[in-house]
Amino acid sequence: MASTINADTSDGLKLTSDTSGVVDIQSAGTTKMTVGSTIDVQGNELVLDADADTSIHADTDDQIDFKIGGTDRLTISSTGKVTSTQTGGASNFEI
């Protein structure tokens, strides 16, 4: 269980609490982020700038994508393959 912060259009902001030390942040009853000993953003984006076009996200299972200027520019797959996408093509490199 977790303490919950939930916002929706019918009931507005709802808070429930427990003693687990975990906090779920929800929108319309769907968990969007869990904060405990780690932070789980539930596959959503971690937005890094004011106009929301630069972020880190993992909406594909076992893959991390880095979006810059609204375009995925760097991908790290579960195999360790790193792909950099540039305007006009893609370049693969290993570290």
PDB file of C-alpha atoms in Angstrom:
ATOM      1  CA  MET A   1       0.000   0.000   0.000  1.00  0.00           C
ATOM      2  CA  ALA A   2       1.055   3.621  -0.331  1.00  0.00           C
ATOM      3  CA  SER A   3       0.056   7.126   0.558  1.00  0.00           C
ATOM      4  CA  THR A   4      -1.745   8.497  -2.502  1.00  0.00           C
ATOM      5  CA  ILE A   5      -2.080  11.929  -4.077  1.00  0.00           C
ATOM      6  CA  ASN A   6      -4.773  11.734  -6.781  1.00  0.00           C
ATOM      7  CA  ALA A   7      -6.263  14.487  -8.940  1.00  0.00           C
ATOM      8  CA  ASP A   8      -9.285  13.948 -11.168  1.00  0.00           C
ATOM      9  CA  THR A   9     -12.083  15.967 -12.737  1.00  0.00           C
ATOM     10  CA  SER A  10     -14.890  14.631 -10.540  1.00  0.00           C
ATOM     11  CA  ASP A  11     -13.447  14.805  -7.018  1.00  0.00           C
ATOM     12  CA  GLY A  12     -10.515  17.189  -7.439  1.00  0.00           C
ATOM     13  CA  LEU A  13      -7.513  16.472  -5.227  1.00  0.00           C
ATOM     14  CA  LYS A  14      -7.710  13.417  -2.947  1.00  0.00           C
ATOM     15  CA  LEU A  15      -5.127  12.355  -0.371  1.00  0.00           C
ATOM     16  CA  THR A  16      -4.902   8.982   1.365  1.00  0.00           C
ATOM     17  CA  SER A  17      -2.133   7.996   3.725  1.00  0.00           C
ATOM     18  CA  ASP A  18      -0.513   5.001   5.388  1.00  0.00           C
ATOM     19  CA  THR A  19       2.773   4.257   7.132  1.00  0.00           C
ATOM     20  CA  SER A  20       4.587   2.440   4.290  1.00  0.00           C
ATOM     21  CA  GLY A  21       6.837   5.358   3.370  1.00  0.00           C
ATOM     22  CA  VAL A  22       5.750   5.065  -0.281  1.00  0.00           C
ATOM     23  CA  VAL A  23       3.892   7.857  -2.112  1.00  0.00           C
ATOM     24  CA  ASP A  24       1.891   7.279  -5.329  1.00  0.00           C
ATOM     25  CA  ILE A  25       1.106  10.314  -7.468  1.00  0.00           C
ATOM     26  CA  GLN A  26      -1.964   9.656  -9.607  1.00  0.00           C
ATOM     27  CA  SER A  27      -4.068  11.297 -12.276  1.00  0.00           C
ATOM     28  CA  ALA A  28      -7.687  10.097 -12.533  1.00  0.00           C
ATOM     29  CA  GLY A  29      -6.838   7.046 -10.410  1.00  0.00           C
ATOM     30  CA  THR A  30      -3.891   5.926 -12.574  1.00  0.00           C
ATOM     31  CA  THR A  31      -0.456   5.936 -10.931  1.00  0.00           C
ATOM     32  CA  LYS A  32       1.918   8.228 -12.836  1.00  0.00           C
ATOM     33  CA  MET A  33       4.851   8.161 -10.397  1.00  0.00           C
ATOM     34  CA  THR A  34       5.821   6.173  -7.301  1.00  0.00           C
ATOM     35  CA  VAL A  35       8.270   7.580  -4.779  1.00  0.00           C
ATOM     36  CA  GLY A  36       9.775   5.284  -2.161  1.00  0.00           C
ATOM     37  CA  SER A  37      13.378   4.179  -1.847  1.00  0.00           C
ATOM     38  CA  THR A  38      13.489   4.691  -5.645  1.00  0.00           C
ATOM     39  CA  ILE A  39      11.455   6.836  -8.024  1.00  0.00           C
ATOM     40  CA  ASP A  40       9.362   4.981 -10.617  1.00  0.00           C
ATOM     41  CA  VAL A  41       7.867   7.209 -13.322  1.00  0.00           C
ATOM     42  CA  GLN A  42       5.777   4.300 -14.690  1.00  0.00           C
ATOM     43  CA  GLY A  43       7.282   4.440 -18.197  1.00  0.00           C
ATOM     44  CA  ASN A  44       6.496   8.132 -18.575  1.00  0.00           C
ATOM     45  CA  GLU A  45       8.952  10.883 -19.406  1.00  0.00           C
ATOM     46  CA  LEU A  46      11.299  12.708 -17.067  1.00  0.00           C
ATOM     47  CA  VAL A  47      11.051  16.168 -18.665  1.00  0.00           C
ATOM     48  CA  LEU A  48      14.223  18.229 -18.367  1.00  0.00           C
ATOM     49  CA  ASP A  49      13.380  21.660 -19.808  1.00  0.00           C
ATOM     50  CA  ALA A  50      10.724  24.371 -19.727  1.00  0.00           C
ATOM     51  CA  ASP A  51       9.192  23.712 -23.150  1.00  0.00           C
ATOM     52  CA  ALA A  52       8.937  19.928 -22.491  1.00  0.00           C
ATOM     53  CA  ASP A  53      10.807  18.820 -25.625  1.00  0.00           C
ATOM     54  CA  THR A  54      13.915  17.424 -23.896  1.00  0.00           C
ATOM     55  CA  SER A  55      13.476  14.315 -21.760  1.00  0.00           C
ATOM     56  CA  ILE A  56      14.519  10.834 -20.745  1.00  0.00           C
ATOM     57  CA  HIS A  57      11.868   8.161 -21.239  1.00  0.00           C
ATOM     58  CA  ALA A  58      11.421   4.394 -21.283  1.00  0.00           C
ATOM     59  CA  ASP A  59       8.089   3.785 -23.005  1.00  0.00           C
ATOM     60  CA  THR A  60       9.639   0.805 -24.848  1.00  0.00           C
ATOM     61  CA  ASP A  61      10.336  -2.121 -22.502  1.00  0.00           C
ATOM     62  CA  ASP A  62      14.027  -2.534 -21.581  1.00  0.00           C
ATOM     63  CA  GLN A  63      15.137   0.539 -23.530  1.00  0.00           C
ATOM     64  CA  ILE A  64      16.072   4.097 -22.506  1.00  0.00           C
ATOM     65  CA  ASP A  65      15.546   6.970 -24.944  1.00  0.00           C
ATOM     66  CA  PHE A  66      16.922  10.493 -24.714  1.00  0.00           C
ATOM     67  CA  LYS A  67      14.757  13.051 -26.507  1.00  0.00           C
ATOM     68  CA  ILE A  68      16.265  16.422 -27.450  1.00  0.00           C
ATOM     69  CA  GLY A  69      14.249  19.106 -29.215  1.00  0.00           C
ATOM     70  CA  GLY A  70      11.302  16.714 -29.492  1.00  0.00           C
ATOM     71  CA  THR A  71      13.262  13.966 -31.299  1.00  0.00           C
ATOM     72  CA  ASP A  72      14.756  10.758 -29.890  1.00  0.00           C
ATOM     73  CA  ARG A  73      18.498  11.347 -30.332  1.00  0.00           C
ATOM     74  CA  LEU A  74      20.059   8.583 -28.229  1.00  0.00           C
ATOM     75  CA  THR A  75      18.803   5.085 -27.418  1.00  0.00           C
ATOM     76  CA  ILE A  76      20.286   2.453 -25.118  1.00  0.00           C
ATOM     77  CA  SER A  77      18.845  -1.048 -25.569  1.00  0.00           C
ATOM     78  CA  SER A  78      18.844  -4.006 -23.170  1.00  0.00           C
ATOM     79  CA  THR A  79      21.704  -5.537 -25.177  1.00  0.00           C
ATOM     80  CA  GLY A  80      23.860  -2.493 -24.446  1.00  0.00           C
ATOM     81  CA  LYS A  81      23.648  -1.203 -28.000  1.00  0.00           C
ATOM     82  CA  VAL A  82      23.794   2.591 -28.124  1.00  0.00           C
ATOM     83  CA  THR A  83      22.243   4.296 -31.150  1.00  0.00           C
ATOM     84  CA  SER A  84      22.577   7.986 -31.888  1.00  0.00           C
ATOM     85  CA  THR A  85      20.142   9.456 -34.404  1.00  0.00           C
ATOM     86  CA  GLN A  86      21.291  12.540 -36.261  1.00  0.00           C
ATOM     87  CA  THR A  87      19.486  14.648 -38.817  1.00  0.00           C
ATOM     88  CA  GLY A  88      19.746  12.686 -42.050  1.00  0.00           C
ATOM     89  CA  GLY A  89      20.669   9.290 -40.599  1.00  0.00           C
ATOM     90  CA  ALA A  90      21.796   7.135 -37.698  1.00  0.00           C
ATOM     91  CA  SER A  91      25.231   6.356 -36.316  1.00  0.00           C
ATOM     92  CA  ASN A  92      25.952   3.374 -34.083  1.00  0.00           C
ATOM     93  CA  PHE A  93      28.811   3.395 -31.625  1.00  0.00           C
ATOM     94  CA  GLU A  94      30.026   1.345 -28.685  1.00  0.00           C
ATOM     95  CA  ILE A  95      31.489   2.558 -25.440  1.00  0.00           C
TER      96      ILE A  95
END
